[in-house]
Tab-separated table of C-alpha atoms and ligand atoms in Angstrom:
chain	number	residue	atom	x	y	z
E	1	MET	CA	14.225	11.602	6.397
E	2	LYS	CA	15.971	8.684	8.055
E	3	ALA	CA	15.592	5.242	6.486
E	4	VAL	CA	17.175	1.784	6.635
E	5	THR	CA	19.099	1.191	3.410
E	6	PHE	CA	20.612	-1.951	1.910
E	7	GLU	CA	24.350	-1.506	1.411
E	8	GLY	CA	25.352	-5.042	0.370
E	9	PRO	CA	25.192	-8.494	1.990
E	10	PHE	CA	25.099	-8.340	5.801
E	11	ASN	CA	25.210	-4.577	5.670
E	12	VAL	CA	22.323	-2.198	6.308
E	13	ALA	CA	22.688	1.434	7.337
E	14	VAL	CA	20.459	4.172	8.681
E	15	SER	CA	20.772	6.864	6.010
E	16	ASP	CA	19.373	10.255	5.053
E	17	VAL	CA	17.168	9.907	1.973
E	18	ASP	CA	14.631	12.162	0.232
E	19	ASP	CA	11.167	12.426	1.763
E	20	PRO	CA	8.546	10.660	-0.383
E	21	THR	CA	5.994	12.794	-2.208
E	22	ILE	CA	2.626	12.117	-3.855
E	23	ARG	CA	3.266	10.998	-7.454
E	24	GLU	CA	-0.039	9.453	-8.535
E	25	PRO	CA	-3.569	10.528	-7.581
E	26	GLY	CA	-4.081	7.180	-5.773
E	27	ASP	CA	-1.053	7.654	-3.489
E	28	VAL	CA	-0.970	8.240	0.253
E	29	ILE	CA	1.995	9.359	2.332
E	30	LEU	CA	2.269	7.722	5.746
E	31	ARG	CA	4.264	8.749	8.774
E	32	VAL	CA	5.511	5.292	9.761
E	33	THR	CA	4.981	4.693	13.478
E	34	SER	CA	6.170	1.051	13.524
E	35	SER	CA	7.950	-1.155	11.012
E	36	ALA	CA	9.013	-4.767	11.479
E	37	ILE	CA	11.957	-6.720	10.095
E	38	CYS	CA	10.748	-9.777	8.166
E	39	GLY	CA	12.329	-13.116	7.296
E	40	SER	CA	11.962	-12.049	3.641
E	41	ASP	CA	14.137	-8.992	4.338
E	42	LEU	CA	16.823	-11.482	5.332
E	43	HIS	CA	16.837	-12.958	1.813
E	44	ALA	CA	18.236	-9.603	0.674
E	45	TYR	CA	20.319	-9.062	3.811
E	46	ASN	CA	21.978	-12.498	3.521
E	47	GLY	CA	22.741	-11.898	-0.159
E	48	ARG	CA	20.527	-14.800	-1.307
E	49	ILE	CA	18.586	-12.762	-3.858
E	50	PRO	CA	20.341	-10.857	-6.627
E	51	THR	CA	20.665	-7.246	-5.577
E	52	PRO	CA	22.344	-5.203	-8.320
E	53	VAL	CA	21.948	-1.872	-6.579
E	54	SER	CA	22.569	-0.686	-3.062
E	55	GLY	CA	21.180	2.247	-1.167
E	56	TRP	CA	17.505	1.304	-1.493
E	57	VAL	CA	15.144	1.536	1.470
E	58	MET	CA	14.158	-1.784	3.048
E	59	GLY	CA	11.042	-3.078	4.763
E	60	HIS	CA	7.439	-3.995	3.962
E	61	GLU	CA	5.703	-4.462	7.330
E	62	TYR	CA	4.279	-1.259	8.746
E	63	VAL	CA	1.730	0.715	10.673
E	64	GLY	CA	1.474	4.424	9.998
E	65	GLU	CA	-0.534	7.579	10.206
E	66	VAL	CA	-1.872	9.180	7.032
E	67	VAL	CA	-0.265	12.599	6.518
E	68	GLU	CA	-1.144	13.349	2.882
E	69	VAL	CA	-3.595	11.898	0.358
E	70	GLY	CA	-3.656	12.041	-3.461
E	71	ALA	CA	-6.566	13.603	-5.336
E	72	ASP	CA	-8.295	10.251	-6.076
E	73	VAL	CA	-8.038	8.689	-2.630
E	74	GLU	CA	-11.454	8.202	-1.108
E	75	GLY	CA	-12.134	7.087	2.436
E	76	LEU	CA	-8.726	7.931	3.941
E	77	ARG	CA	-7.957	11.182	5.741
E	78	PRO	CA	-4.873	12.701	7.371
E	79	GLY	CA	-4.593	11.615	10.989
E	80	GLU	CA	-6.049	8.130	10.434
E	81	ARG	CA	-3.982	5.099	11.386
E	82	VAL	CA	-3.543	2.288	8.866
E	83	VAL	CA	-1.819	-1.042	8.308
E	84	GLY	CA	-0.989	-2.478	4.910
E	85	GLY	CA	0.473	-5.408	3.019
E	86	PRO	CA	3.972	-5.953	1.575
E	87	TYR	CA	2.917	-4.855	-1.900
E	88	ALA	CA	0.511	-2.347	-3.362
E	89	SER	CA	-2.195	-3.813	-5.613
E	90	CYS	CA	-4.415	-1.894	-8.034
E	91	GLY	CA	-7.823	-3.275	-7.071
E	92	GLU	CA	-9.055	-3.228	-10.662
E	93	CYS	CA	-7.131	-5.720	-12.815
E	94	PHE	CA	-8.184	-9.281	-13.708
E	95	TYR	CA	-6.586	-10.742	-10.563
E	96	CYS	CA	-7.617	-8.021	-8.113
E	97	ARG	CA	-11.242	-8.329	-9.263
E	98	ARG	CA	-10.993	-12.064	-8.566
E	99	ASN	CA	-9.696	-11.427	-5.046
E	100	TRP	CA	-6.134	-12.426	-5.813
E	101	PRO	CA	-4.151	-9.218	-5.085
E	102	SER	CA	-0.878	-11.161	-4.775
E	103	GLN	CA	-1.068	-11.677	-8.553
E	104	CYS	CA	-2.034	-8.075	-9.348
E	105	MET	CA	-0.771	-7.160	-12.823
E	106	TYR	CA	0.380	-3.764	-11.533
E	107	GLN	CA	1.666	-4.991	-8.180
E	108	GLN	CA	4.502	-2.996	-6.586
E	109	HIS	CA	6.572	-4.462	-3.755
E	110	PHE	CA	7.900	-2.342	-0.940
E	111	GLY	CA	11.513	-2.650	0.092
E	112	TYR	CA	13.245	-4.585	-2.699
E	113	GLY	CA	14.518	-1.747	-4.819
E	114	MET	CA	11.233	-1.217	-6.673
E	115	LEU	CA	9.239	0.897	-4.230
E	116	PRO	CA	11.126	2.440	-1.299
E	117	GLY	CA	10.451	0.360	1.804
E	118	ALA	CA	8.754	0.953	5.142
E	119	GLN	CA	11.746	0.938	7.488
E	120	ALA	CA	11.749	4.711	7.250
E	121	GLU	CA	10.129	7.752	8.769
E	122	TYR	CA	7.742	8.175	5.822
E	123	LEU	CA	6.318	5.835	3.169
E	124	ARG	CA	4.579	6.446	-0.150
E	125	VAL	CA	1.771	3.897	-0.685
E	126	PRO	CA	0.440	3.602	-4.272
E	127	TYR	CA	-3.146	2.340	-4.785
E	128	ALA	CA	-3.708	3.304	-1.154
E	129	ARG	CA	-7.420	2.598	-1.183
E	130	THR	CA	-6.922	-1.091	-2.004
E	131	THR	CA	-3.602	-1.569	-0.194
E	132	LEU	CA	-4.325	-0.138	3.252
E	133	GLU	CA	-6.774	-1.016	6.020
E	134	LYS	CA	-7.840	1.467	8.691
E	135	LEU	CA	-7.029	0.671	12.295
E	136	PRO	CA	-9.331	1.208	15.233
E	137	ASP	CA	-7.760	3.323	17.999
E	138	SER	CA	-8.249	0.374	20.364
E	139	LEU	CA	-5.448	-1.534	18.571
E	140	PRO	CA	-1.918	-0.309	19.307
E	141	ASP	CA	0.758	-0.761	16.603
E	142	GLU	CA	2.274	-3.900	18.124
E	143	ARG	CA	-1.050	-5.763	18.093
E	144	ALA	CA	-1.850	-4.735	14.518
E	145	ILE	CA	1.401	-4.759	12.549
E	146	LEU	CA	1.782	-8.508	12.011
E	147	VAL	CA	-1.512	-8.787	10.089
E	148	GLY	CA	0.336	-6.967	7.283
E	149	ASP	CA	2.364	-10.075	6.432
E	150	VAL	CA	3.353	-12.935	8.739
E	151	LEU	CA	-0.005	-13.406	10.487
E	152	SER	CA	-1.924	-13.252	7.198
E	153	THR	CA	0.536	-15.715	5.707
E	154	GLY	CA	0.058	-18.060	8.668
E	155	TYR	CA	-3.715	-17.908	8.280
E	156	PHE	CA	-3.462	-18.383	4.509
E	157	ALA	CA	-1.294	-21.486	5.049
E	158	VAL	CA	-3.897	-22.978	7.382
E	159	GLU	CA	-6.772	-22.133	5.065
E	160	ARG	CA	-4.972	-23.641	2.043
E	161	GLY	CA	-4.274	-26.777	4.085
E	162	GLU	CA	-8.041	-26.918	4.832
E	163	VAL	CA	-7.485	-27.611	8.517
E	164	ARG	CA	-10.577	-29.080	10.167
E	165	ALA	CA	-11.628	-29.732	13.771
E	166	GLY	CA	-9.930	-32.845	15.120
E	167	ASP	CA	-7.033	-32.725	12.638
E	168	VAL	CA	-3.422	-33.403	13.504
E	169	VAL	CA	-1.544	-30.424	12.063
E	170	VAL	CA	2.227	-30.308	11.685
E	171	VAL	CA	3.981	-26.968	11.238
E	172	VAL	CA	7.563	-27.274	10.009
E	173	GLY	CA	9.375	-24.209	11.355
E	174	CYS	CA	8.901	-21.982	14.393
E	175	GLY	CA	10.013	-18.662	12.903
E	176	PRO	CA	7.504	-15.800	12.794
E	177	VAL	CA	5.404	-17.334	9.984
E	178	GLY	CA	5.489	-20.818	11.548
E	179	LEU	CA	4.432	-19.487	14.955
E	180	CYS	CA	1.635	-17.465	13.335
E	181	ALA	CA	0.488	-20.555	11.420
E	182	GLN	CA	0.377	-22.493	14.702
E	183	MET	CA	-1.719	-19.749	16.314
E	184	CYS	CA	-4.114	-19.682	13.362
E	185	ALA	CA	-4.357	-23.498	13.145
E	186	LEU	CA	-5.451	-23.567	16.791
E	187	LEU	CA	-8.485	-21.411	15.886
E	188	PHE	CA	-9.854	-24.435	13.975
E	189	GLU	CA	-9.901	-26.766	17.026
E	190	PRO	CA	-7.410	-29.353	15.808
E	191	LYS	CA	-6.569	-32.411	17.901
E	192	VAL	CA	-2.996	-31.151	18.175
E	193	VAL	CA	-0.588	-28.799	16.419
E	194	ILE	CA	2.903	-30.308	16.301
E	195	ALA	CA	5.590	-27.621	15.923
E	196	ILE	CA	9.006	-28.671	14.561
E	197	ASP	CA	12.209	-26.657	14.910
E	198	SER	CA	15.652	-26.958	16.497
E	199	VAL	CA	15.994	-23.571	18.230
E	200	PRO	CA	15.068	-23.999	21.927
E	201	GLU	CA	13.659	-20.476	22.445
E	202	ARG	CA	11.433	-20.804	19.394
E	203	LEU	CA	10.164	-24.210	20.523
E	204	GLU	CA	9.391	-22.686	23.909
E	205	MET	CA	7.378	-19.966	22.189
E	206	ALA	CA	5.450	-22.644	20.242
E	207	ARG	CA	4.625	-24.297	23.564
E	208	LYS	CA	3.347	-20.987	24.983
E	209	ILE	CA	1.117	-20.547	21.937
E	210	GLY	CA	-0.427	-23.970	22.623
E	211	ALA	CA	1.394	-26.199	20.134
E	212	LEU	CA	3.315	-29.379	20.945
E	213	PRO	CA	6.990	-28.538	20.353
E	214	VAL	CA	9.296	-31.182	18.847
E	215	ASP	CA	13.045	-30.586	18.706
E	216	MET	CA	14.249	-32.133	15.437
E	217	SER	CA	17.859	-32.004	16.640
E	218	GLU	CA	17.010	-34.482	19.396
E	219	GLY	CA	15.277	-37.142	17.335
E	220	ASP	CA	12.911	-37.989	14.503
E	221	PRO	CA	9.776	-35.825	14.600
E	222	GLY	CA	8.100	-38.601	12.565
E	223	ALA	CA	7.929	-40.774	15.693
E	224	VAL	CA	5.905	-38.104	17.539
E	225	ILE	CA	3.627	-37.604	14.539
E	226	ARG	CA	2.983	-41.363	14.186
E	227	GLU	CA	2.222	-41.596	17.896
E	228	HIS	CA	-0.556	-38.985	17.546
E	229	THR	CA	-2.081	-40.398	14.357
E	230	GLU	CA	-2.267	-44.174	14.829
E	231	ARG	CA	0.862	-44.213	12.624
E	232	ARG	CA	-0.953	-42.634	9.628
E	233	GLY	CA	0.851	-39.305	9.453
E	234	ALA	CA	-0.513	-35.785	9.789
E	235	ASP	CA	-3.732	-34.606	8.166
E	236	VAL	CA	-2.157	-31.271	7.233
E	237	VAL	CA	1.516	-30.288	7.062
E	238	ILE	CA	2.471	-26.624	6.788
E	239	GLU	CA	5.925	-25.663	5.510
E	240	ALA	CA	7.028	-22.323	6.971
E	241	VAL	CA	10.798	-22.378	6.488
E	242	GLY	CA	11.508	-21.922	2.788
E	243	HIS	CA	14.136	-24.617	2.431
E	244	GLN	CA	14.268	-27.808	0.338
E	245	ASP	CA	14.978	-30.047	3.344
E	246	ALA	CA	11.964	-28.659	5.172
E	247	LEU	CA	9.756	-29.121	2.115
E	248	ARG	CA	11.026	-32.660	1.613
E	249	SER	CA	10.187	-33.511	5.237
E	250	CYS	CA	6.545	-32.512	4.638
E	251	PHE	CA	6.150	-35.469	2.271
E	252	GLN	CA	7.363	-37.773	5.051
E	253	HIS	CA	5.013	-36.288	7.663
E	254	VAL	CA	1.732	-36.157	5.699
E	255	ARG	CA	-0.768	-39.036	5.688
E	256	PRO	CA	-2.296	-40.500	2.506
E	257	GLY	CA	-5.113	-38.194	1.407
E	258	GLY	CA	-3.613	-35.345	3.438
E	259	ALA	CA	-2.479	-31.888	2.419
E	260	ILE	CA	0.801	-29.991	2.293
E	261	SER	CA	0.559	-26.222	2.386
E	262	ALA	CA	3.839	-24.428	1.692
E	263	VAL	CA	4.337	-20.732	2.389
E	264	GLY	CA	8.096	-20.516	2.977
E	265	VAL	CA	9.970	-18.238	0.592
E	266	TYR	CA	12.359	-20.354	-1.516
E	267	SER	CA	15.570	-19.139	-3.063
E	268	GLU	CA	15.955	-22.372	-5.066
E	269	ALA	CA	14.336	-22.328	-8.488
E	270	GLU	CA	13.396	-26.013	-8.525
E	271	PHE	CA	12.571	-28.895	-6.216
E	272	PRO	CA	12.550	-32.657	-6.986
E	273	PHE	CA	8.833	-33.349	-6.522
E	274	PRO	CA	8.038	-36.912	-5.345
E	275	MET	CA	5.415	-37.498	-8.023
E	276	PHE	CA	4.905	-41.218	-7.571
E	277	LYS	CA	4.316	-40.933	-3.837
E	278	ALA	CA	2.042	-37.898	-4.294
E	279	TYR	CA	0.023	-39.863	-6.875
E	280	LEU	CA	-0.220	-43.077	-4.869
E	281	HIS	CA	-1.152	-41.227	-1.688
E	282	ASP	CA	-3.684	-38.802	-3.237
E	283	LEU	CA	-1.801	-35.861	-1.788
E	284	THR	CA	-2.879	-32.248	-2.060
E	285	PHE	CA	0.030	-29.831	-2.520
E	286	ARG	CA	-0.459	-26.095	-2.373
E	287	ILE	CA	2.151	-23.376	-2.485
E	288	GLY	CA	2.056	-19.637	-2.852
E	289	ALA	CA	2.390	-16.107	-1.579
E	290	CYS	CA	-0.442	-14.813	0.564
E	291	PRO	CA	-2.988	-12.377	-0.915
E	292	VAL	CA	-2.546	-10.347	2.276
E	293	LYS	CA	-5.200	-7.724	1.649
E	294	ASN	CA	-7.931	-10.400	1.819
E	295	TYR	CA	-7.082	-11.152	5.445
E	296	LEU	CA	-6.450	-7.726	7.001
E	297	ALA	CA	-9.952	-6.896	8.231
E	298	LYS	CA	-10.731	-10.456	9.315
E	299	LEU	CA	-7.555	-10.838	11.380
E	300	LEU	CA	-7.812	-7.363	12.932
E	301	ASP	CA	-11.286	-8.369	14.096
E	302	LEU	CA	-10.004	-11.639	15.618
E	303	ILE	CA	-7.256	-9.704	17.422
E	304	GLU	CA	-9.693	-7.092	18.701
E	305	ARG	CA	-11.969	-9.812	20.033
E	306	GLY	CA	-9.050	-11.442	21.840
E	307	LYS	CA	-9.067	-14.639	19.734
E	308	LEU	CA	-5.534	-14.046	18.419
E	309	ASP	CA	-2.561	-12.426	20.133
E	310	PRO	CA	0.410	-12.135	17.766
E	311	THR	CA	2.318	-9.837	20.159
E	312	VAL	CA	3.803	-12.931	21.847
E	313	ILE	CA	6.324	-13.286	19.007
E	314	LEU	CA	7.596	-9.691	19.200
E	315	THR	CA	10.798	-10.142	21.181
E	316	HIS	CA	12.562	-6.844	20.449
E	317	THR	CA	11.480	-3.212	19.994
E	318	LEU	CA	14.228	-0.848	18.832
E	319	PRO	CA	14.475	2.723	17.595
E	320	LEU	CA	15.058	2.986	13.821
E	321	ALA	CA	18.642	4.087	14.490
E	322	GLU	CA	19.377	0.610	15.882
E	323	ALA	CA	18.111	-1.242	12.798
E	324	PRO	CA	21.572	-2.672	11.929
E	325	HIS	CA	21.657	-4.317	15.361
E	326	GLY	CA	18.098	-5.564	14.795
E	327	TYR	CA	19.097	-7.230	11.516
E	328	ASP	CA	22.154	-8.755	13.126
E	329	ILE	CA	20.307	-10.414	16.022
E	330	PHE	CA	17.368	-11.506	13.844
E	331	ALA	CA	19.560	-13.014	11.111
E	332	GLY	CA	21.849	-14.695	13.639
E	333	HIS	CA	19.096	-15.925	16.034
E	334	LYS	CA	20.961	-14.000	18.740
E	335	ASP	CA	19.520	-12.822	22.047
E	336	SER	CA	16.489	-15.175	21.576
E	337	CYS	CA	15.307	-12.905	18.775
E	338	VAL	CA	12.146	-13.962	16.920
E	339	LYS	CA	10.749	-10.670	15.626
E	340	VAL	CA	12.047	-7.103	15.705
E	341	LEU	CA	9.842	-4.010	15.735
E	342	LEU	CA	11.442	-0.705	14.720
E	343	ARG	CA	10.068	2.633	15.879
E	344	PRO	CA	10.978	5.392	13.413
K	401	LIG	ZN1	7.313	-9.744	5.595
K	402	LIG	ZN1	-4.509	-5.431	-9.669
């Protein structure tokens, strides 16, 4: 089959690789109908995470059709359409039983050299029963695919920030996760969602979603935040960039007694935490990777009912063969690219 393979920093190729086969009784083989390129894929693409091997298949955001099921897979049949998260989780370990699949003891990530990824014609999904969610026919791929990672992560960020009606919410970053967090925050009837970035097209998209865009390259976002909060600072600040400077700014934007919810993926191992300020101001600080599976059904329902429309962030749809171009424009913010969908 054809698949997108990592060939070294800033180099992906569309290669011929072996078709996946059922290996464990809990496996399912999907024919991938859509696969997206994620900001986390760029950590590998940009050479920011150690990648000792090349030639592995990339990608972890997907919608597909079941073509084959293992002997132990109940409730999934060939022909059914499904969406799934960026990692397979067992459903039975200590963490899975406590609804925390992102800490599954037997977790397997797609697309980072461990499990072959989803930017391919076919995908093997271990623990299929607890990793995948069925899709209703009423939801086309482009409306469903983002629940598998960035939309769930946006919702998780909002939930962990405990956004309440009337709150002033700041979202640092207008990439796919930031825009999804803005969309999800608006479900909770905040007073305003202030969206910070410096890329004009992304700020424009934040405005379309219903947030108040603030261009940090044109002035201090703190002035806008103070203006909307009687100078207190924001009730909730969401970090959706994955960079120390962005995280540091959250501590400037949050009010005493407020919450910071960080979901950006960091490449730095450590961060100088402002302990004295956090103590004096009774701050809540939460950080983590989203337990995606917990949000799939809930978000699909909100999309079906018209409460959420993540398709607004999909700027480019390309055939799988053009994946290298997709990575190039996404990584370089070229051609107003926010999110790329690949069609194998
Ligand atoms: Zn992703
Ligand atoms: Zn588990």
